[in-house]
Amino acid sequence: MNIQSDFSLKPYNTFGIDAKAKYFARFETEAELQEVLQSPELAGLEKLILGGGSNILFTKDFDGVVLYNQIKGLEIVDEDEETAFLKAGAGEAWHDVVLFALKQELGGLENLSLIPGTVGAAPLQNIGAYGVELKDVFHELEAVELETGEPYIFDLEACRFGYRDSVFKNEAKGKFVVTSVTMRLQKHHTLNTSYGAIKDVLQEMKVAAPTIQDVSVAVCAIRQSKLPDPKEIGNAGSFFKNPEIPLLQFEQLKQTYPSIPAYPVSDLTVKVPAGWLIEQCGWKGKVIENYGVHKSQALVLVNYGGANGGEIQALAHEIIQSVKARFGIELHPEVNIL
Ligand code: FAD
Ligand code: EPU
């Protein structure tokens, strides 16, 4: 266990915000985590679990203990002819798990290639991309309750996954440290290339019979062409969720805005890309001093260096207001604002 005080979080969040933590405790095993939780020095202080910091906006210093998860480990814990169960420590980088699965010829994670962050945070918002979500491959997770130090297992049902949502963003918010996630992967692969751009890239790659590795390469290429690399420009991916609206409201909007895009969710609702709404309001590529809205993806707010979290939060608020005023649609942040 290693505890530091008055600790700069700047290298630990992909927005690159220079916030400080009162205490910063790094743990590599469950035993070390228990030590931190039982430490009398840290008792009663607010706790924040931190992975890769790729979905967090710090708007102020954190006056408590940051628990920095470094629990590693990748293991196939069970298998049969069809399936392998891959258990990953919560501190593993998500993309390393994808690469491990690809190397073992296990399918299911390829569409989720190159998503930043750690395994432990993946269930929080049920990470998703290119037609696949974590819930599609999820088996179970292990977690420790912060208040009691008791171990728990959450199965698929208990996680109550939704679009960018889970029990850990609702009733169980801030109550558990995820320590491992086990995924159910396929030995005989069913590819998901329903997202149009994947098919286009595979065609450009001249791949006639794509493999899971080809799909991963295509997804990485699409992502790299659209999303800014946090090592170059501070950001946390999509700042807002794509809003789900009633079909009736969509049909009315379509009369005024014939090009408005949408994806069906149910018979009665559709999802509208927030990036389109934000772009229509004139925000795309906007630069305000050292922060703004990315030039090729209006859903991504960026810190060009030195901005503070309050400034980015205020920009998000202005965007929400302008989208609401023009389209009557309320945007909700995907990023965890602290
Ligand atoms: P952090 O930012 O460290 O934490 C996020 C939240 O999870 C916080 O509330 C934190 O307290 C909590 N948390 C972290 N670890 C644990 C744990 N072990 N136990 C309990 N709670 C924990 N997301 C997508 O879904 N799809 C995408 O395509 C996608 N693309 C992105 C692209 C870019 C360029 C960036 C920067 C981000 C993108 N994201 C995407 C968002 C982000 O990568 C995911 O949300 C990721 O799962 C966050 O992981 P993290 O370890 O960085 O979490
Ligand atoms: N669009 C615009 N202008 C923009 C951006 C997007 O008009 O500036 C419109 C276009 O019509 C485009 C559509 O939005 O076709 C969808 O854009 P894109 O394919 O880039 O996806 P997204 O809806 O903006 C979502 C996720 C991403 C995920 C991609 C791929 C959310 C909030 N975001 O983005 O996840 O990688 O799909 O599946 O659901 C993240 O969560 O951080 C994230 C990056």
CSV table of C-alpha atoms and ligand atoms in Angstrom, one decimal:
chain,number,residue,atom,x,y,z
A,1,MET,CA,0.0,0.0,0.0
A,2,ASN,CA,1.3,3.4,-0.9
A,3,ILE,CA,-0.5,6.6,0.4
A,4,GLN,CA,0.5,10.1,-0.7
A,5,SER,CA,-1.1,13.4,0.3
A,6,ASP,CA,-1.8,16.7,-1.5
A,7,PHE,CA,-1.4,14.8,-4.7
A,8,SER,CA,-1.8,16.2,-8.2
A,9,LEU,CA,-4.3,14.3,-10.3
A,10,LYS,CA,-3.3,15.9,-13.6
A,11,PRO,CA,-1.5,12.8,-15.0
A,12,TYR,CA,-4.4,10.6,-13.8
A,13,ASN,CA,-7.3,12.1,-15.8
A,14,THR,CA,-7.5,12.3,-19.6
A,15,PHE,CA,-8.9,15.8,-19.5
A,16,GLY,CA,-5.6,16.8,-17.9
A,17,ILE,CA,-7.2,18.9,-15.2
A,18,ASP,CA,-4.8,20.0,-12.5
A,19,ALA,CA,-7.0,19.0,-9.4
A,20,LYS,CA,-5.5,17.8,-6.2
A,21,ALA,CA,-6.5,14.9,-4.0
A,22,LYS,CA,-6.1,15.2,-0.2
A,23,TYR,CA,-4.9,11.5,-0.2
A,24,PHE,CA,-4.0,9.2,-3.0
A,25,ALA,CA,-3.8,5.5,-2.2
A,26,ARG,CA,-2.6,3.0,-4.8
A,27,PHE,CA,-3.6,-0.7,-4.3
A,28,GLU,CA,-2.4,-3.7,-6.3
A,29,THR,CA,-4.2,-6.5,-4.4
A,30,GLU,CA,-7.5,-6.9,-2.6
A,31,ALA,CA,-5.5,-7.2,0.7
A,32,GLU,CA,-4.0,-3.8,0.1
A,33,LEU,CA,-7.5,-2.4,-0.6
A,34,GLN,CA,-8.7,-3.8,2.7
A,35,GLU,CA,-5.7,-2.1,4.5
A,36,VAL,CA,-6.7,1.2,3.0
A,37,LEU,CA,-10.4,0.8,3.9
A,38,GLN,CA,-9.5,-0.2,7.5
A,39,SER,CA,-6.9,2.5,8.0
A,40,PRO,CA,-8.0,4.7,11.0
A,41,GLU,CA,-6.2,7.7,9.4
A,42,LEU,CA,-8.5,7.6,6.4
A,43,ALA,CA,-11.8,6.6,8.2
A,44,GLY,CA,-14.7,9.0,7.6
A,45,LEU,CA,-13.1,10.6,4.6
A,46,GLU,CA,-14.9,10.6,1.2
A,47,LYS,CA,-13.6,7.9,-1.2
A,48,LEU,CA,-13.3,8.0,-5.0
A,49,ILE,CA,-12.3,5.0,-7.0
A,50,LEU,CA,-10.1,5.9,-9.9
A,51,GLY,CA,-9.1,3.8,-12.9
A,52,GLY,CA,-7.7,5.5,-16.1
A,53,GLY,CA,-9.5,8.8,-15.4
A,54,SER,CA,-11.0,8.7,-18.9
A,55,ASN,CA,-14.5,9.4,-17.9
A,56,ILE,CA,-14.1,12.0,-15.1
A,57,LEU,CA,-14.1,15.8,-15.0
A,58,PHE,CA,-12.6,17.3,-11.9
A,59,THR,CA,-14.2,20.7,-11.2
A,60,LYS,CA,-12.5,21.1,-7.8
A,61,ASP,CA,-9.8,19.5,-5.6
A,62,PHE,CA,-10.9,16.2,-4.1
A,63,ASP,CA,-11.0,16.5,-0.3
A,64,GLY,CA,-10.9,12.8,0.5
A,65,VAL,CA,-9.0,9.6,-0.5
A,66,VAL,CA,-8.6,8.6,-4.2
A,67,LEU,CA,-8.4,4.8,-4.4
A,68,TYR,CA,-6.2,4.1,-7.4
A,69,ASN,CA,-7.0,0.6,-8.7
A,70,GLN,CA,-4.0,-1.3,-9.9
A,71,ILE,CA,-5.3,-4.9,-9.4
A,72,LYS,CA,-3.9,-6.9,-12.4
A,73,GLY,CA,-4.5,-10.4,-13.8
A,74,LEU,CA,-5.8,-12.1,-16.9
A,75,GLU,CA,-6.9,-15.7,-16.7
A,76,ILE,CA,-9.2,-18.1,-18.5
A,77,VAL,CA,-11.0,-19.5,-15.5
A,78,ASP,CA,-13.4,-22.0,-17.3
A,79,GLU,CA,-14.1,-23.2,-20.8
A,80,ASP,CA,-16.0,-25.7,-22.9
A,81,GLU,CA,-16.2,-26.4,-26.6
A,82,GLU,CA,-18.0,-23.1,-27.4
A,83,THR,CA,-17.1,-20.7,-24.7
A,84,ALA,CA,-14.2,-19.4,-22.6
A,85,PHE,CA,-14.6,-17.4,-19.4
A,86,LEU,CA,-12.0,-14.7,-19.2
A,87,LYS,CA,-11.4,-13.1,-15.8
A,88,ALA,CA,-9.6,-9.7,-15.7
A,89,GLY,CA,-8.3,-7.8,-12.8
A,90,ALA,CA,-10.1,-4.4,-12.5
A,91,GLY,CA,-6.8,-2.5,-12.9
A,92,GLU,CA,-6.0,-4.0,-16.3
A,93,ALA,CA,-6.2,-1.6,-19.2
A,94,TRP,CA,-9.4,-2.4,-21.2
A,95,HIS,CA,-7.7,-2.5,-24.5
A,96,ASP,CA,-5.0,-5.0,-23.2
A,97,VAL,CA,-7.9,-7.4,-22.4
A,98,VAL,CA,-9.2,-7.0,-25.9
A,99,LEU,CA,-5.7,-7.8,-27.3
A,100,PHE,CA,-5.4,-10.8,-25.0
A,101,ALA,CA,-8.7,-12.2,-26.3
A,102,LEU,CA,-7.7,-11.6,-29.9
A,103,LYS,CA,-4.5,-13.4,-29.3
A,104,GLN,CA,-6.3,-16.4,-27.8
A,105,GLU,CA,-8.7,-16.4,-30.8
A,106,LEU,CA,-11.6,-15.5,-28.5
A,107,GLY,CA,-14.4,-13.4,-30.0
A,108,GLY,CA,-16.8,-10.9,-28.5
A,109,LEU,CA,-14.5,-7.9,-27.6
A,110,GLU,CA,-13.3,-6.9,-31.0
A,111,ASN,CA,-15.9,-4.1,-31.5
A,112,LEU,CA,-14.9,-2.7,-28.1
A,113,SER,CA,-11.2,-2.2,-29.2
A,114,LEU,CA,-9.3,0.9,-28.1
A,115,ILE,CA,-11.8,2.2,-25.5
A,116,PRO,CA,-9.6,3.9,-22.9
A,117,GLY,CA,-9.7,3.1,-19.2
A,118,THR,CA,-9.7,0.1,-17.0
A,119,VAL,CA,-11.7,-3.1,-16.7
A,120,GLY,CA,-13.1,-2.0,-13.3
A,121,ALA,CA,-14.8,1.0,-14.7
A,122,ALA,CA,-16.2,-0.8,-17.8
A,123,PRO,CA,-19.4,-2.1,-16.0
A,124,LEU,CA,-20.1,1.4,-14.5
A,125,GLN,CA,-21.4,2.7,-17.7
A,126,ASN,CA,-21.7,-0.6,-19.6
A,127,ILE,CA,-19.1,0.6,-22.1
A,128,GLY,CA,-20.2,0.3,-25.7
A,129,ALA,CA,-19.1,1.0,-29.3
A,130,TYR,CA,-19.9,-0.1,-32.8
A,131,GLY,CA,-23.0,-2.1,-32.0
A,132,VAL,CA,-21.7,-4.0,-29.0
A,133,GLU,CA,-21.9,-3.3,-25.2
A,134,LEU,CA,-20.1,-4.9,-22.3
A,135,LYS,CA,-23.4,-6.5,-21.3
A,136,ASP,CA,-23.3,-8.7,-24.4
A,137,VAL,CA,-20.2,-10.5,-23.1
A,138,PHE,CA,-20.6,-10.0,-19.4
A,139,HIS,CA,-20.7,-13.0,-17.1
A,140,GLU,CA,-20.1,-11.6,-13.5
A,141,LEU,CA,-18.0,-9.2,-11.5
A,142,GLU,CA,-16.4,-9.3,-8.1
A,143,ALA,CA,-16.6,-6.2,-5.9
A,144,VAL,CA,-15.9,-5.0,-2.4
A,145,GLU,CA,-18.3,-2.9,-0.4
A,146,LEU,CA,-16.6,0.3,0.7
A,147,GLU,CA,-18.3,0.6,4.0
A,148,THR,CA,-18.0,-2.9,5.2
A,149,GLY,CA,-15.1,-4.4,3.2
A,150,GLU,CA,-17.4,-7.4,2.4
A,151,PRO,CA,-16.9,-9.2,-0.9
A,152,TYR,CA,-19.9,-9.4,-3.4
A,153,ILE,CA,-20.5,-11.0,-6.7
A,154,PHE,CA,-22.8,-9.3,-9.2
A,155,ASP,CA,-24.2,-11.3,-12.1
A,156,LEU,CA,-25.7,-9.9,-15.3
A,157,GLU,CA,-29.1,-9.3,-13.8
A,158,ALA,CA,-27.8,-7.7,-10.7
A,159,CYS,CA,-25.8,-5.1,-12.7
A,160,ARG,CA,-29.0,-3.8,-14.4
A,161,PHE,CA,-27.1,-2.7,-17.5
A,162,GLY,CA,-28.7,-0.1,-19.8
A,163,TYR,CA,-27.3,2.3,-22.4
A,164,ARG,CA,-24.3,3.9,-20.6
A,165,ASP,CA,-25.9,2.8,-17.3
A,166,SER,CA,-25.8,0.2,-14.5
A,167,VAL,CA,-26.8,-0.3,-10.9
A,168,PHE,CA,-23.4,1.3,-10.1
A,169,LYS,CA,-24.6,4.7,-11.4
A,170,ASN,CA,-27.8,4.4,-9.4
A,171,GLU,CA,-28.6,2.6,-6.1
A,172,ALA,CA,-25.1,1.2,-5.8
A,173,LYS,CA,-23.4,4.5,-6.8
A,174,GLY,CA,-20.1,5.0,-4.9
A,175,LYS,CA,-20.7,2.0,-2.7
A,176,PHE,CA,-18.5,-0.7,-4.3
A,177,VAL,CA,-15.0,-1.2,-5.7
A,178,VAL,CA,-15.1,-3.5,-8.6
A,179,THR,CA,-12.1,-5.8,-8.3
A,180,SER,CA,-12.5,-8.1,-11.3
A,181,VAL,CA,-14.8,-8.7,-14.3
A,182,THR,CA,-15.4,-12.1,-16.0
A,183,MET,CA,-16.5,-12.2,-19.6
A,184,ARG,CA,-18.0,-15.0,-21.6
A,185,LEU,CA,-16.2,-15.2,-25.0
A,186,GLN,CA,-16.8,-17.3,-28.1
A,187,LYS,CA,-14.5,-19.9,-29.6
A,188,HIS,CA,-16.6,-19.9,-32.8
A,189,HIS,CA,-17.0,-16.3,-33.8
A,190,THR,CA,-20.1,-14.4,-34.8
A,191,LEU,CA,-18.9,-11.1,-36.2
A,192,ASN,CA,-21.0,-7.9,-35.7
A,193,THR,CA,-20.4,-5.6,-38.6
A,194,SER,CA,-23.8,-4.0,-38.5
A,195,TYR,CA,-22.3,-0.5,-37.9
A,196,GLY,CA,-21.9,0.6,-41.5
A,197,ALA,CA,-18.5,2.2,-41.2
A,198,ILE,CA,-17.0,-1.2,-40.2
A,199,LYS,CA,-18.1,-2.8,-43.4
A,200,ASP,CA,-16.8,0.2,-45.4
A,201,VAL,CA,-13.3,0.0,-43.8
A,202,LEU,CA,-13.2,-3.8,-44.2
A,203,GLN,CA,-13.9,-3.3,-47.9
A,204,GLU,CA,-11.2,-0.7,-48.2
A,205,MET,CA,-8.9,-3.2,-46.5
A,206,LYS,CA,-9.9,-5.6,-49.2
A,207,VAL,CA,-10.8,-8.3,-46.7
A,208,ALA,CA,-13.2,-10.8,-48.1
A,209,ALA,CA,-13.7,-13.1,-45.1
A,210,PRO,CA,-13.0,-10.9,-42.0
A,211,THR,CA,-11.7,-12.3,-38.8
A,212,ILE,CA,-12.1,-10.9,-35.3
A,213,GLN,CA,-8.6,-9.4,-35.7
A,214,ASP,CA,-9.7,-7.6,-38.9
A,215,VAL,CA,-12.8,-6.2,-37.2
A,216,SER,CA,-10.6,-4.9,-34.4
A,217,VAL,CA,-8.2,-3.2,-36.9
A,218,ALA,CA,-11.2,-1.6,-38.7
A,219,VAL,CA,-12.7,-0.3,-35.4
A,220,CYS,CA,-9.3,1.1,-34.3
A,221,ALA,CA,-9.0,2.9,-37.7
A,222,ILE,CA,-12.4,4.4,-37.4
A,223,ARG,CA,-11.8,5.5,-33.8
A,224,GLN,CA,-8.4,7.0,-34.6
A,225,SER,CA,-9.9,9.0,-37.5
A,226,LYS,CA,-12.7,10.5,-35.4
A,227,LEU,CA,-11.7,10.8,-31.8
A,228,PRO,CA,-8.9,13.0,-30.4
A,229,ASP,CA,-6.1,11.1,-28.6
A,230,PRO,CA,-6.0,12.2,-25.0
A,231,LYS,CA,-2.2,12.1,-25.0
A,232,GLU,CA,-2.4,15.0,-27.5
A,233,ILE,CA,-5.6,16.8,-26.6
A,234,GLY,CA,-7.3,16.5,-23.2
A,235,ASN,CA,-10.8,14.9,-23.4
A,236,ALA,CA,-13.0,12.2,-22.0
A,237,GLY,CA,-14.6,10.9,-25.2
A,238,SER,CA,-18.3,11.7,-25.6
A,239,PHE,CA,-19.2,14.3,-23.0
A,240,PHE,CA,-23.0,13.7,-23.3
A,241,LYS,CA,-25.1,10.6,-23.9
A,242,ASN,CA,-27.1,10.3,-27.1
A,243,PRO,CA,-30.7,11.3,-26.0
A,244,GLU,CA,-33.6,9.0,-26.4
A,245,ILE,CA,-36.8,10.8,-27.5
A,246,PRO,CA,-40.4,9.8,-28.2
A,247,LEU,CA,-41.0,8.9,-31.9
A,248,LEU,CA,-43.7,11.5,-32.0
A,249,GLN,CA,-41.3,14.3,-31.0
A,250,PHE,CA,-38.8,13.0,-33.6
A,251,GLU,CA,-41.5,13.1,-36.4
A,252,GLN,CA,-42.3,16.7,-35.5
A,253,LEU,CA,-38.7,17.7,-35.5
A,254,LYS,CA,-38.2,16.0,-38.9
A,255,GLN,CA,-40.7,18.4,-40.4
A,256,THR,CA,-38.5,21.4,-39.5
A,257,TYR,CA,-35.1,19.5,-39.8
A,258,PRO,CA,-35.5,16.9,-42.6
A,259,SER,CA,-31.9,15.7,-42.2
A,260,ILE,CA,-32.1,14.9,-38.5
A,261,PRO,CA,-30.6,11.4,-38.0
A,262,ALA,CA,-32.0,8.8,-35.6
A,263,TYR,CA,-31.7,5.2,-34.6
A,264,PRO,CA,-34.7,3.1,-33.5
A,265,VAL,CA,-34.7,2.0,-29.9
A,266,SER,CA,-38.2,0.7,-29.5
A,267,ASP,CA,-41.6,1.1,-31.3
A,268,LEU,CA,-42.1,4.3,-29.4
A,269,THR,CA,-38.6,5.9,-29.1
A,270,VAL,CA,-35.5,6.8,-31.1
A,271,LYS,CA,-32.0,7.8,-30.2
A,272,VAL,CA,-30.8,11.1,-31.8
A,273,PRO,CA,-27.0,11.6,-32.1
A,274,ALA,CA,-26.1,14.4,-29.6
A,275,GLY,CA,-23.2,15.3,-31.9
A,276,TRP,CA,-25.6,16.3,-34.6
A,277,LEU,CA,-27.7,18.4,-32.3
A,278,ILE,CA,-24.6,20.2,-30.9
A,279,GLU,CA,-23.2,20.7,-34.4
A,280,GLN,CA,-26.5,22.3,-35.6
A,281,CYS,CA,-26.3,24.7,-32.7
A,282,GLY,CA,-22.9,26.0,-34.1
A,283,TRP,CA,-20.6,24.6,-31.4
A,284,LYS,CA,-18.5,22.2,-33.5
A,285,GLY,CA,-14.8,23.3,-33.5
A,286,LYS,CA,-15.5,26.3,-31.2
A,287,VAL,CA,-12.4,27.3,-29.3
A,288,ILE,CA,-12.7,29.4,-26.1
A,289,GLU,CA,-9.2,30.3,-25.0
A,290,ASN,CA,-7.7,26.9,-24.2
A,291,TYR,CA,-10.7,24.7,-24.3
A,292,GLY,CA,-13.7,24.0,-26.6
A,293,VAL,CA,-15.6,21.6,-28.8
A,294,HIS,CA,-13.6,19.2,-31.0
A,295,LYS,CA,-13.4,20.1,-34.7
A,296,SER,CA,-14.3,16.7,-36.0
A,297,GLN,CA,-16.6,15.3,-33.3
A,298,ALA,CA,-19.0,17.8,-31.7
A,299,LEU,CA,-19.8,15.4,-28.8
A,300,VAL,CA,-16.3,15.7,-27.5
A,301,LEU,CA,-15.3,18.6,-25.3
A,302,VAL,CA,-11.6,19.3,-25.2
A,303,ASN,CA,-8.9,20.9,-23.0
A,304,TYR,CA,-6.1,22.2,-25.2
A,305,GLY,CA,-4.0,22.7,-22.0
A,306,GLY,CA,-4.5,24.6,-18.8
A,307,ALA,CA,-8.3,24.9,-18.7
A,308,ASN,CA,-10.0,24.1,-15.4
A,309,GLY,CA,-12.9,21.7,-14.9
A,310,GLY,CA,-15.3,24.6,-14.0
A,311,GLU,CA,-14.7,26.2,-17.4
A,312,ILE,CA,-15.5,22.9,-19.2
A,313,GLN,CA,-18.5,22.3,-17.0
A,314,ALA,CA,-19.8,25.9,-17.8
A,315,LEU,CA,-19.3,25.2,-21.5
A,316,ALA,CA,-21.3,21.9,-21.2
A,317,HIS,CA,-24.1,23.9,-19.4
A,318,GLU,CA,-24.2,26.4,-22.3
A,319,ILE,CA,-24.4,23.6,-24.8
A,320,ILE,CA,-27.2,21.9,-22.9
A,321,GLN,CA,-29.2,25.2,-22.8
A,322,SER,CA,-28.7,25.9,-26.5
A,323,VAL,CA,-29.8,22.4,-27.6
A,324,LYS,CA,-32.8,22.6,-25.3
A,325,ALA,CA,-33.8,26.0,-26.7
A,326,ARG,CA,-33.5,24.9,-30.3
A,327,PHE,CA,-34.7,21.3,-30.3
A,328,GLY,CA,-36.5,20.9,-26.9
A,329,ILE,CA,-34.2,18.0,-26.1
A,330,GLU,CA,-32.3,17.8,-22.8
A,331,LEU,CA,-28.8,16.4,-23.0
A,332,HIS,CA,-27.3,14.6,-20.1
A,333,PRO,CA,-23.6,14.3,-19.4
A,334,GLU,CA,-22.0,10.8,-19.8
A,335,VAL,CA,-18.8,12.0,-18.0
A,336,ASN,CA,-18.7,11.8,-14.2
A,337,ILE,CA,-18.5,15.4,-13.0
A,338,LEU,CA,-16.9,15.8,-9.6
B,1,FAD,P1,-12.5,6.5,-14.6
B,1,FAD,O1,-12.6,7.7,-15.4
B,1,FAD,O2,-11.3,6.3,-13.8
B,1,FAD,O3,-13.8,6.3,-13.7
B,1,FAD,C1,-15.1,6.4,-14.3
B,1,FAD,C2,-16.1,6.1,-13.2
B,1,FAD,O4,-16.0,4.8,-12.7
B,1,FAD,C3,-15.9,7.0,-11.9
B,1,FAD,O5,-17.1,7.2,-11.3
B,1,FAD,C4,-15.1,6.1,-11.0
B,1,FAD,O6,-15.3,6.4,-9.6
B,1,FAD,C5,-15.7,4.7,-11.4
B,1,FAD,N1,-14.7,3.6,-11.2
B,1,FAD,C6,-13.5,3.5,-11.8
B,1,FAD,N2,-13.0,2.3,-11.5
B,1,FAD,C7,-13.8,1.7,-10.7
B,1,FAD,C8,-13.8,0.4,-10.0
B,1,FAD,N3,-12.8,-0.4,-10.1
B,1,FAD,N4,-14.9,0.1,-9.2
B,1,FAD,C9,-15.9,1.0,-9.0
B,1,FAD,N5,-16.0,2.1,-9.7
B,1,FAD,C10,-15.0,2.5,-10.5
B,1,FAD,N6,-16.7,4.9,-23.4
B,1,FAD,C11,-17.5,4.1,-24.0
B,1,FAD,O7,-18.4,3.4,-23.4
B,1,FAD,N7,-17.4,3.9,-25.4
B,1,FAD,C12,-16.5,4.5,-26.1
B,1,FAD,O8,-16.4,4.3,-27.3
B,1,FAD,C13,-15.6,5.4,-25.5
B,1,FAD,N8,-14.7,6.1,-26.1
B,1,FAD,C14,-13.8,6.9,-25.5
B,1,FAD,C15,-12.9,7.6,-26.2
B,1,FAD,C16,-12.0,8.5,-25.6
B,1,FAD,C17,-10.9,9.2,-26.4
B,1,FAD,C18,-12.1,8.7,-24.2
B,1,FAD,C19,-11.1,9.6,-23.5
B,1,FAD,C20,-13.0,8.0,-23.5
B,1,FAD,C21,-13.9,7.1,-24.1
B,1,FAD,N9,-14.9,6.5,-23.4
B,1,FAD,C22,-15.8,5.6,-24.1
B,1,FAD,C23,-15.1,6.7,-22.0
B,1,FAD,C24,-14.2,5.8,-21.1
B,1,FAD,O9,-13.2,5.3,-21.8
B,1,FAD,C25,-15.0,4.7,-20.4
B,1,FAD,O10,-16.1,5.2,-19.6
B,1,FAD,C26,-14.1,3.9,-19.4
B,1,FAD,O11,-14.8,2.7,-19.0
B,1,FAD,C27,-13.6,4.7,-18.2
B,1,FAD,O12,-12.6,3.9,-17.6
B,1,FAD,P2,-11.6,4.6,-16.6
B,1,FAD,O13,-10.9,3.4,-15.9
B,1,FAD,O14,-10.8,5.6,-17.2
B,1,FAD,O15,-12.7,5.2,-15.5
B,2,EPU,N1,-22.7,13.6,-35.8
B,2,EPU,C1,-22.7,14.9,-36.3
B,2,EPU,N2,-21.7,15.7,-36.0
B,2,EPU,C2,-20.7,15.4,-35.2
B,2,EPU,C3,-20.7,14.1,-34.6
B,2,EPU,C4,-21.7,13.2,-35.0
B,2,EPU,O1,-23.6,15.2,-37.1
B,2,EPU,O2,-19.9,16.3,-35.0
B,2,EPU,C5,-23.7,12.6,-36.2
B,2,EPU,C6,-23.6,12.0,-37.5
B,2,EPU,O3,-24.9,11.8,-38.1
B,2,EPU,C7,-23.0,10.6,-37.2
B,2,EPU,C8,-23.7,10.3,-35.9
B,2,EPU,O4,-23.8,11.6,-35.2
B,2,EPU,O5,-23.3,9.7,-38.2
B,2,EPU,C9,-23.0,9.3,-35.0
B,2,EPU,O6,-21.7,9.7,-34.8
B,2,EPU,P1,-20.5,8.7,-34.3
B,2,EPU,O7,-20.6,7.4,-35.2
B,2,EPU,O8,-19.3,9.4,-34.2
B,2,EPU,O9,-21.0,8.2,-32.9
B,2,EPU,P2,-21.6,9.0,-31.6
B,2,EPU,O10,-23.1,8.7,-31.5
B,2,EPU,O11,-21.2,10.4,-31.7
B,2,EPU,C10,-21.3,7.0,-30.0
B,2,EPU,C11,-20.8,6.7,-28.6
B,2,EPU,C12,-19.3,6.6,-28.7
B,2,EPU,C13,-18.9,5.4,-29.5
B,2,EPU,C14,-19.5,5.6,-31.0
B,2,EPU,C15,-19.3,4.4,-31.8
B,2,EPU,C16,-22.3,7.8,-27.1
B,2,EPU,C17,-22.6,8.9,-26.2
B,2,EPU,N3,-21.2,7.8,-27.8
B,2,EPU,O12,-20.8,8.2,-30.5
B,2,EPU,O13,-18.8,6.4,-27.4
B,2,EPU,O14,-17.5,5.2,-29.6
B,2,EPU,O15,-20.9,5.9,-30.9
B,2,EPU,O16,-20.2,3.3,-31.4
B,2,EPU,O17,-23.1,6.9,-27.2
B,2,EPU,C18,-18.0,7.5,-25.4
B,2,EPU,O18,-18.9,7.0,-24.9
B,2,EPU,O19,-17.2,8.2,-24.8
B,2,EPU,C19,-17.8,7.3,-26.9
B,2,EPU,C20,-16.9,7.8,-27.6
